Coordinates of C-alpha atoms and ligand atoms in Angstrom, one line a residue:
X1 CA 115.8 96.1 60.0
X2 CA 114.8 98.4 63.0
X3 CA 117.4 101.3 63.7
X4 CA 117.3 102.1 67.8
X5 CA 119.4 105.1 67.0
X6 CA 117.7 108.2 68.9
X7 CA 118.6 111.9 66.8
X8 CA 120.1 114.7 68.6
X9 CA 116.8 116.6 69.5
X10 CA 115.4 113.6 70.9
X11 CA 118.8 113.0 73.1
X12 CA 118.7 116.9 74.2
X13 CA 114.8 116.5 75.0
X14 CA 115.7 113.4 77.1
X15 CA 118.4 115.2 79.0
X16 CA 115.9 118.3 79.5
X17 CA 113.0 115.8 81.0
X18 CA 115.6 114.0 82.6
X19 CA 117.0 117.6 84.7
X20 CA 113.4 118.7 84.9
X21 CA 112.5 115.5 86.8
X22 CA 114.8 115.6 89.4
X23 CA 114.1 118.6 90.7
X24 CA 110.4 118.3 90.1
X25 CA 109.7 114.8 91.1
X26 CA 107.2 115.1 94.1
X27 CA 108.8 113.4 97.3
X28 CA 105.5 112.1 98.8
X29 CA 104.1 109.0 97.4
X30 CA 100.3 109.0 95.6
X31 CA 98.1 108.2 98.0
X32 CA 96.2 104.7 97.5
X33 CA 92.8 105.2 97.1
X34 CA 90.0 108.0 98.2
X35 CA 89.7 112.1 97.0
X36 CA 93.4 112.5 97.9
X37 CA 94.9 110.6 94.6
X38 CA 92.4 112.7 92.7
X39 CA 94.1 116.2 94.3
X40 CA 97.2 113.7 93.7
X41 CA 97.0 113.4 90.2
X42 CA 95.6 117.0 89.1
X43 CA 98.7 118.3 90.5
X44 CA 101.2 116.5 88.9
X45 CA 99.7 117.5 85.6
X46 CA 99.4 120.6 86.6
X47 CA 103.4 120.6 88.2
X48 CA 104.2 119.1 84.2
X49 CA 102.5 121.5 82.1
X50 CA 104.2 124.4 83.9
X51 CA 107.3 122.7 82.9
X52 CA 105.9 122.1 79.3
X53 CA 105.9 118.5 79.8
X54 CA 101.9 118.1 79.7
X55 CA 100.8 117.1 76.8
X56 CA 104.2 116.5 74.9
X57 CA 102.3 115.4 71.3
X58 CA 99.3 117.5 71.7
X59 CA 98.8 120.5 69.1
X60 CA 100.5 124.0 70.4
X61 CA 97.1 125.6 70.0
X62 CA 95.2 123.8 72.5
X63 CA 98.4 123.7 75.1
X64 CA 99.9 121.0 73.6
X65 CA 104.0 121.1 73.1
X66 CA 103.8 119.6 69.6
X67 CA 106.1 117.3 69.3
X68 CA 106.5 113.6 68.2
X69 CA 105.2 110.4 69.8
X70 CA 108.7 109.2 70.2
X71 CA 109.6 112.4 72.8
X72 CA 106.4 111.8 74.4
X73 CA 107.6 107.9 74.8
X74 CA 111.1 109.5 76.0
X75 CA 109.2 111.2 78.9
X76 CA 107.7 108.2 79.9
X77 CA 110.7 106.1 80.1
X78 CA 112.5 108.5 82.2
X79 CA 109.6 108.8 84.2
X80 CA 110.1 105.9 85.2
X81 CA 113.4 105.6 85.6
X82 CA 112.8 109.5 88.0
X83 CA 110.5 106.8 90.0
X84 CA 107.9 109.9 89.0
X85 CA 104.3 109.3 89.4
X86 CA 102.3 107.8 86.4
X87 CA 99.0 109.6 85.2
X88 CA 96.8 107.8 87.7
X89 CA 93.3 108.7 87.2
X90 CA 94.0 111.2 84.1
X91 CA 94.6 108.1 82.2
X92 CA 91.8 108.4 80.1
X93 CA 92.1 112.4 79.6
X94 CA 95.5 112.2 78.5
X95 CA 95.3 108.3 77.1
X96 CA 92.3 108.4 74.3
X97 CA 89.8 110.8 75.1
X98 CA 91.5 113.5 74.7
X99 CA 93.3 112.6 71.5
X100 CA 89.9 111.1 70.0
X101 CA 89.0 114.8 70.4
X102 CA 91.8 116.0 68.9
X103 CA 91.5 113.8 66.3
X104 CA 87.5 113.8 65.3
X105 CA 86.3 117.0 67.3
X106 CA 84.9 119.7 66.9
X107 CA 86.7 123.3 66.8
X108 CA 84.5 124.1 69.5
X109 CA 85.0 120.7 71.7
X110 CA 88.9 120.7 71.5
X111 CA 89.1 124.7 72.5
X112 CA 87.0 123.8 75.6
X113 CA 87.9 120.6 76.9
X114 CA 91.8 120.3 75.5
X115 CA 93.2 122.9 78.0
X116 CA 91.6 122.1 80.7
X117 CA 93.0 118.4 80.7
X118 CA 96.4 119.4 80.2
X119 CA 95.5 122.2 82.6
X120 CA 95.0 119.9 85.5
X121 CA 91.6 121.2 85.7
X122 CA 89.3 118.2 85.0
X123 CA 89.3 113.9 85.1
X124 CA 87.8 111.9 83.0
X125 CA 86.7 108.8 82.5
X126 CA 85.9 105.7 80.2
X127 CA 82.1 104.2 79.6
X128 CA 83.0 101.9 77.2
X129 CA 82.0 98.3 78.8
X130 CA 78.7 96.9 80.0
X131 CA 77.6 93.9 81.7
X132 CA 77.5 91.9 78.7
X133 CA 79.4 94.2 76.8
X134 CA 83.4 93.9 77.6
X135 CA 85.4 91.7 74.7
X136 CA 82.6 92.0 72.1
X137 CA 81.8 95.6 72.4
X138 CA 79.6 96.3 69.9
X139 CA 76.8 94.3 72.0
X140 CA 76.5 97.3 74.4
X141 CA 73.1 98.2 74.9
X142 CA 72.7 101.1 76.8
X143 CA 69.9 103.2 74.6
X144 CA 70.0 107.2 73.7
X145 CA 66.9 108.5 72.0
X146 CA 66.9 112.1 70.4
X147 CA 64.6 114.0 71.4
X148 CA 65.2 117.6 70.4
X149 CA 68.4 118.9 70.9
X150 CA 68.9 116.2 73.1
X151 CA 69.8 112.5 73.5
X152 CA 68.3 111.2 76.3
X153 CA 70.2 108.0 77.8
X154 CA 68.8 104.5 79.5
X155 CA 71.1 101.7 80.9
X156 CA 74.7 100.6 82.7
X157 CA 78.1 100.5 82.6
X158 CA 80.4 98.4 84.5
X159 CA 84.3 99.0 84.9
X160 CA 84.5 102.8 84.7
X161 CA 87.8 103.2 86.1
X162 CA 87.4 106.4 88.5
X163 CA 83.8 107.8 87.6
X164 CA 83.1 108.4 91.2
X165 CA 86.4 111.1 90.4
X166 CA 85.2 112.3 87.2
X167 CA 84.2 115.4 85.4
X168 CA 83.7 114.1 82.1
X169 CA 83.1 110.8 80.3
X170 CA 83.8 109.5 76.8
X171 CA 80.5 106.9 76.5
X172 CA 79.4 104.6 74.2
X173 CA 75.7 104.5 73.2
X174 CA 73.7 102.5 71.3
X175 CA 71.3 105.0 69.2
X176 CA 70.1 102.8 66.4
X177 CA 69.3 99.0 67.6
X178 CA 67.6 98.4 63.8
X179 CA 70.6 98.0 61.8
X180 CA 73.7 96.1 62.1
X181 CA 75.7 96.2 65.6
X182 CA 78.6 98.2 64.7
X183 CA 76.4 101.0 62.9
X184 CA 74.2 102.1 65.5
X185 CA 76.6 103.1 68.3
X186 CA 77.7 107.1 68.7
X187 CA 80.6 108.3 71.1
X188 CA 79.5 111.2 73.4
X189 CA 81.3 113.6 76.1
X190 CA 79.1 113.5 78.9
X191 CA 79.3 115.8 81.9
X192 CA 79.1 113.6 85.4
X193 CA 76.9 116.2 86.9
X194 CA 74.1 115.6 84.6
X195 CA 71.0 114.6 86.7
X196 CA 69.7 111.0 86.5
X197 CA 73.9 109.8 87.0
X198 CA 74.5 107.2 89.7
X199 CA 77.9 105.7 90.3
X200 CA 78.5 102.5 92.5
X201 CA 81.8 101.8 93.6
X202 CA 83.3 98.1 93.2
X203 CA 85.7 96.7 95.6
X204 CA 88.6 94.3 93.9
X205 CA 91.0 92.3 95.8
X206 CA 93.8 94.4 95.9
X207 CA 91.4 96.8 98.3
X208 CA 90.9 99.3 95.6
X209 CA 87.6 100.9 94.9
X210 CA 88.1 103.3 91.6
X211 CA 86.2 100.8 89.4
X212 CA 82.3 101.6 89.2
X213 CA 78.9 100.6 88.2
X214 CA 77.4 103.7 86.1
X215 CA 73.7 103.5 85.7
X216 CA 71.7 106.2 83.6
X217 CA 68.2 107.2 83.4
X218 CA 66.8 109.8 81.1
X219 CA 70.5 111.6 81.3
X220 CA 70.0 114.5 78.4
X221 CA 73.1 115.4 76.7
X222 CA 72.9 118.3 74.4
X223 CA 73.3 116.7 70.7
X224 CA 76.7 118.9 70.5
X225 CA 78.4 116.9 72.9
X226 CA 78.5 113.9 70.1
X227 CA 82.0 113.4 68.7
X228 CA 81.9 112.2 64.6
X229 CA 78.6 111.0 63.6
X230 CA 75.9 109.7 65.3
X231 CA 75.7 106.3 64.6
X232 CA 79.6 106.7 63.6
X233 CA 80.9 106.3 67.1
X234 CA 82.3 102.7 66.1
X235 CA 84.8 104.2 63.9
X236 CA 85.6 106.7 66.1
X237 CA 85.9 104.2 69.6
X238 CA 88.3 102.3 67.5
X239 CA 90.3 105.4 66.9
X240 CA 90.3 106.1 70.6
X241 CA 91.5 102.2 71.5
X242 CA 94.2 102.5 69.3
X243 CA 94.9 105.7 71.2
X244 CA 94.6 103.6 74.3
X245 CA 97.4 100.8 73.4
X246 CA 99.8 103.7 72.0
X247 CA 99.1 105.4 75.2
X248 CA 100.4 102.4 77.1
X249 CA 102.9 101.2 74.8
X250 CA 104.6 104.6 75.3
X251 CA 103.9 104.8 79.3
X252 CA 105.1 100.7 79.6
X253 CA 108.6 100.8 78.0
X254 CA 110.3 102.2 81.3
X255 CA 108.1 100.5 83.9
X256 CA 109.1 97.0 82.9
X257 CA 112.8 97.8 83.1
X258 CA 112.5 99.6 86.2
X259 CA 110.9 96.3 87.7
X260 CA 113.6 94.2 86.8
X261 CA 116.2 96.0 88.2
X262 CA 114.2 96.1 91.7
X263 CA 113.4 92.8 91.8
X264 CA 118.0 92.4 91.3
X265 CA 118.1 95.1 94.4
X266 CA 115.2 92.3 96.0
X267 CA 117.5 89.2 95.8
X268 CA 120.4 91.2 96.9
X269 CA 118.9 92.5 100.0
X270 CA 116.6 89.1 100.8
X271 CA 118.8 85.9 102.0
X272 CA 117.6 82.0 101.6
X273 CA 117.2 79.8 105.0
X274 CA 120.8 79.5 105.0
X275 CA 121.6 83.1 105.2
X276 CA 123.3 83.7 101.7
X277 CA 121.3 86.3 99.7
X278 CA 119.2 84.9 97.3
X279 CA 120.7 86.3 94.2
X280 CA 123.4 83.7 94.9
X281 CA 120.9 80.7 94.0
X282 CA 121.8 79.9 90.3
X283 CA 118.2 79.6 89.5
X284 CA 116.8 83.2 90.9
X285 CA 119.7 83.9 89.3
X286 CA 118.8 82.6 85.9
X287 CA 115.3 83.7 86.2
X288 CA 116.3 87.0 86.7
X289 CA 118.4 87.9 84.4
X290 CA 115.5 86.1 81.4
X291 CA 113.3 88.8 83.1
X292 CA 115.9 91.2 82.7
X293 CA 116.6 90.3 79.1
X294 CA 112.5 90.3 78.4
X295 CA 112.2 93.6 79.9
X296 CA 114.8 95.4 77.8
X297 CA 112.8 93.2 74.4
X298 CA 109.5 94.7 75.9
X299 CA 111.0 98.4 75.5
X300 CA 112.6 98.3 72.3
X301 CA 109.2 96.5 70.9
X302 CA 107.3 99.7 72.4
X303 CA 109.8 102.4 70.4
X304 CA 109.6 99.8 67.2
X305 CA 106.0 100.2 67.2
X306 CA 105.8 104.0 68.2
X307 CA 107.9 105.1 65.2
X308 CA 106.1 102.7 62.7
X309 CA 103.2 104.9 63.8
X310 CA 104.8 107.6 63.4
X311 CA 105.9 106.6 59.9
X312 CA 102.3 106.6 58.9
X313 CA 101.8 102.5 59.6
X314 CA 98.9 101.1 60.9
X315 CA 99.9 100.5 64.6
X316 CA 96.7 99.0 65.6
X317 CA 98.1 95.2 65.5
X318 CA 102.0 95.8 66.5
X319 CA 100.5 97.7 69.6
X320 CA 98.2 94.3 70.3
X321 CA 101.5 92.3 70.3
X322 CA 103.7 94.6 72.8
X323 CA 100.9 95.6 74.4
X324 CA 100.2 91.7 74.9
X325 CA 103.8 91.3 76.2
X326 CA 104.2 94.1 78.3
X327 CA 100.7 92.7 80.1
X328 CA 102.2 88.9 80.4
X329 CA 105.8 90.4 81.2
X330 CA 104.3 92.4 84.5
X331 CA 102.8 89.1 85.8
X332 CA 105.8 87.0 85.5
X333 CA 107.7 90.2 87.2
X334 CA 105.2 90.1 89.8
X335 CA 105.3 86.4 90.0
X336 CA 109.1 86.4 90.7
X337 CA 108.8 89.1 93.6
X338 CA 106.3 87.0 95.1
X339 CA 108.1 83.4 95.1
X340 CA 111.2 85.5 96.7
X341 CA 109.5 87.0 99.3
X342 CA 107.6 83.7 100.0
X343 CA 105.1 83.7 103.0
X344 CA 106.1 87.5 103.8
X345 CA 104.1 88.0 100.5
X346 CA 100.8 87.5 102.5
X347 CA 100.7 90.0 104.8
X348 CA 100.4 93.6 103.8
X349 CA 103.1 95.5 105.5
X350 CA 106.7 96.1 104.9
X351 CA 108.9 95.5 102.4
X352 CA 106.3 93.1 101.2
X353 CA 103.3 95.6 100.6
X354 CA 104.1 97.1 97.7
X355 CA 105.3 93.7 95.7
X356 CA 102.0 92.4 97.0
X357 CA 100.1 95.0 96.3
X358 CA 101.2 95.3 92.9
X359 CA 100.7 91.8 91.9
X360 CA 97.2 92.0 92.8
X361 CA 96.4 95.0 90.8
X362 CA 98.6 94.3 88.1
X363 CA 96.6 90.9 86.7
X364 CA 94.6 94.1 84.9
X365 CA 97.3 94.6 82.5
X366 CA 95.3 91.0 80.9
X367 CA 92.3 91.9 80.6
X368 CA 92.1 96.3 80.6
X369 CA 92.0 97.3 77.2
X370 CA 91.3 94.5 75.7
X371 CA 92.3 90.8 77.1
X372 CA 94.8 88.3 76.6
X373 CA 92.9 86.4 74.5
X374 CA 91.7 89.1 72.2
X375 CA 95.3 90.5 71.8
X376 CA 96.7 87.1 70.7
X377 CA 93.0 86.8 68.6
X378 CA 93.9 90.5 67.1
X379 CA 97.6 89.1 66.4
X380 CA 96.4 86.2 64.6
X381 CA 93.9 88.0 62.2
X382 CA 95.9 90.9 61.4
X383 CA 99.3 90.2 61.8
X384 CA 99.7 86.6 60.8
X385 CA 96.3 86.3 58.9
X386 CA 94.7 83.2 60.1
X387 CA 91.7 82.4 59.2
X388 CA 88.9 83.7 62.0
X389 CA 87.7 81.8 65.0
X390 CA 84.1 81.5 65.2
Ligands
FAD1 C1 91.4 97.3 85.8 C2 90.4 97.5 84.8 C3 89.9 98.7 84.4 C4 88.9 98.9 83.5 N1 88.5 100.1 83.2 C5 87.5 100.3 82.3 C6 87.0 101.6 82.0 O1 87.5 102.6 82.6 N2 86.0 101.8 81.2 C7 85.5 100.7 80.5 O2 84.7 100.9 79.6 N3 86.0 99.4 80.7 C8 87.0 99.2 81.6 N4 87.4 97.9 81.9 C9 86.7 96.8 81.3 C10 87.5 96.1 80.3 O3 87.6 96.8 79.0 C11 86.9 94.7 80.1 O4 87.0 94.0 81.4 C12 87.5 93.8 79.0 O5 87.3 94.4 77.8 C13 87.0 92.4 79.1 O6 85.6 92.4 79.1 P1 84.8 91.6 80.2 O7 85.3 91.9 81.5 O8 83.4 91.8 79.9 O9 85.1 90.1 80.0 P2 84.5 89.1 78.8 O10 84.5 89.8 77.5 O11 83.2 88.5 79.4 O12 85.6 88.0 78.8 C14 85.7 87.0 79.7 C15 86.8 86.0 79.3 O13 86.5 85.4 78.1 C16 87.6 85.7 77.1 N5 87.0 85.9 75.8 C17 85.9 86.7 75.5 N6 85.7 86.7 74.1 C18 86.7 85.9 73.6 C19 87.0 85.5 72.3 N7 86.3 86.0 71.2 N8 88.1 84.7 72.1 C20 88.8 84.3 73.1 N9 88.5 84.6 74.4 C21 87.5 85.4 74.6 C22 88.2 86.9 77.6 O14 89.6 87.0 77.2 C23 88.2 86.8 79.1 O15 89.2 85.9 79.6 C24 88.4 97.8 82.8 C25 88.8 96.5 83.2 C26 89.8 96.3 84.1 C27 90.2 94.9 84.5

C-alpha cells in the first residue's frame, strides 16, 4: 500500500523552496522563441544555483546539493505552483545528459562538464533520433569510424530539440554495422563547434523553430569524449531514457494540477451565450472536476514512482505508465480549454493565446520520449507481461 506521507526534512525543504521562490521568481515571462530564451534559460539556472536549488540530486562534488529525488520532485511541484519558469532548453543538461554522466563518466568528464551545467554556463542537446530512426532506435545509422584518436562522424539527425542553441550534444552513433543492432551503437559528448556541423531549423505548427535537422560530415571527436564503451552506448542511452522519464515524471506532477485549477479560474471568468459563466453548465462542470480528480491521480502516480526508484526498484516501466498519463492528461486539459473558449481559440491573441498556444505544442507530450504507442507497448511487456507484438 503506497504511504503519501512526506518526513519533516522534506516538509522544511518544501517550505525553504517554497520562500525562496517567491522572492526569486523572475517577473517577465520567457520569451517564445529566438537567442532571447536561450539568455532566458541560462539565467534562471544560474538565479537557482545561487540559491542552491540547481541541481537538487546531483553529487555535492560536482555542485550538486545531494539530496533525494523526492526533494528534487518537491522543487518541481512548487515550481509550479510559484508559476516559475521550467528548464526550457536545459532540459537535456539537467534531464539525462548530465545524469548519464554522472552515472557512467569519466572523473575527468563529470569535473568538466557537471559544473558548468548547473553553472548556467552551457546548453545541451539531444541527437538521439534519425530519419528512420525515432521509435525503433537502434536502426540509427549515422556512421563514426576511428581513426586515430578520433572518431570521425557521417549522417543526420532529425528532432534535436534546440541544437541551433547548443554547446554540447549527447549523440548516438553507430560504430560497428557488422554485428547485431543494439551492439554497435556508442554514446558520445560532442562539442557544436566542431567543423563539418550544420543545423537546419524546423518550423512546427505552433510557430516554434527549436527542433533541427543536424547533418555531420567527417565531424572528429577526440575518442575521450565517448561515455561507457564504444559499442556499449545502448546500455548506456537506456540509462539516459530512463533519466529522461524520471526527469519528467518529477517536473509533470505540479504542471497538471496547476492546469486544472486555471482551466476552474477559465469557466469562472468565461460566460455561455446566455451570459451565465460557464462553470454553471453541469457538464463543464462535470468535466472539470474528472480533470481535476485526474490531475491530482497523475501527481501522486509521479511521487509513487519516484520513491520506488528511490527504494532501489526498477522505475523504467512505472515511469512509461505516468509518464503515458501525464502526456494523455495534458491533451484532454488542453482539449477542455479549447471547447470553452470555442472560436476565440483560433486566433492568437488574448486570453486565448496562451490556451492555444499550448495545445499546439503540447500534442509533443505523445510522442517526445518515446510515443503513446510505445509507452502502452513498454506497459504491456514489462508491467503486465504480454506476450510481444511483432
Ligand atoms: C517535441 C519533440 C522534441 C523532440 N526532441 C528530440 C531531441 O531533442 N532529440 C532526439 O533525438 N529526438 C527528439 N524527438 C524525437 C522523438 O524521440 C521521436 O519523434 C519519437 O521517438 C518518435 O519517433 P518518430 O518521430 O520517428 O516516429 P515513428 O517512430 O516513425 O512513429 C510513427 C508512429 O508509429 C507509431 N509506432 C512506431 N513503432 C511502433 C510500434 N512498434 N508499435 C506501435 N506503434 C508504433 C508511433 O507511436 C507513432 O505514432 C523529439 C520529438 C518531439 C515531438
Amino acid at each position: 500500500m503506497a504511504s503519501f506521507e512526506f518526513t519533516t526534512e522534506e516538509q522544511a525543504f518544501r517550505a525553504r523552496v517554497r520562500d525562496w521562490l517567491e522572492r526569486n521568481v523572475p517577473r517577465t515571462p520567457r520569451p517564445i522563441s529566438g537567442p532571447e530564451t536561450r539568455e532566458f534559460d541560462l539565467a534562471w539556472q544560474r538565479a537557482k544555483q545561487s540559491g542552491g536549488f540547481g541541481g537538487i540530486s546531483w553529487p555535492v562534488e560536482y555542485g550538486g546539493s545531494g539530496l533525494t529525488l523526492v526533494e528534487q520532485a518537491i522543487w518541481y511541484e512548487e515550481a509550479a505552483y510559484a508559476r516559475a519558469p521550467g528548464v526550457g532548453m536545459l532540459s537535456p543538461a539537467l534531464g539525462h545528459a548530465g545524469p548519464t554522466i554522472i552515472a557512467r563518466g569519466t572523473e575527468e568528464q563529470k569535473r568538466f562538464h557537471l559544473p558548468k551545467i548547473l553553472n548556467g554556463d552551457v546548453v545541451w542537446c539531444q541527437g538521439f533520433s534519425e530519419p528512420n530512426a525515432g521509435s525503433d532506435l537502434a536502426n540509427l545509422r549515422t556512421a563514426a569510424a576511428i581513426e586515430g584518436d578520433h572518431l570521425v562522424i557521417n549522417g543526420q539527425k532529425i528532432w534535436t530539440s534546440h541544437a541551433q542553441w547548443a554547446d554540447y550534444q549527447e549523440m548516438l552513433v553507430r560504430t560497428d554495422a557488422s554485428g547485431p543492432r543494439h551492439k554497435g551503437i556508442t554514446w558520445l559528448i560532442v562539442d557544436m563547434k566542431t567543423p563539418g556541423i550544420t543545423v537546419r531549423p524546423i518550423r512546427t505548427m505552433s510557430g516554434d523553430d527549436h527542433y533541427c535537422e543536424v547533418f555531420y560530415e567527417n565531424v572528429r571527436v577526440p575518442l575521450g569524449n565517448v561515455v561507457g564503451e564504444i559499442n556499449d552506448g545502448w546500455r548506456v542511452a537506456m540509462g539516459t531514457l530512463t533519466s529522461e522519464r524520471n526527469a519528467s515524471a518529477a517536473r509533470n506532477l505540479g504542471e497538471v494540477v496547476v492546469i486544472a485549477d486555471e482551466l476552474v479560474e477559465l469557466a469562472r471568468t468565461r460566460t455561455s451565450a446566455d451570459g451565465r459563466p460557464l462553470i454553471e453548465d453541469g457538464d463543464i462542470a462535470q468535466r472539470l472536476a474528472t480533470l481535476k480528480a485526474q490531475a491530482a491521480a497523475c501527481r501522486s502516480m509521479s511521487y509513487v514512482a519516484i520513491s520506488n526508484g528511490m527504494k532501489g526498484m526498477e522505475i523504467g516501466s512505472e515511469v512509461a505508465f505516468t509518464y503515458l498519463y501525464f502526456g494523455e492528461l495534458l491533451q484532454r486539459l488542453r482539449e477542455a480549454a479549447i471547447d470553452m473558449l470555442g472560436s476565440d481559440s483560433l486566433v492568437l491573441e488574448g486570453e486565448a493565446e496562451k490556451w492555444t498556444r499550448s495545445f499546439l505544442a503540447d500534442r509533443m507530450y505523445v510522442i517526445a520520449g518515446g510515443s503513446a504507442e510505445i509507452r502502452r507497448n513498454i506497459i504491456a511487456d514489462r508491467i503486465l507481461g504480454l506476450p510481444k507484438s511483432n
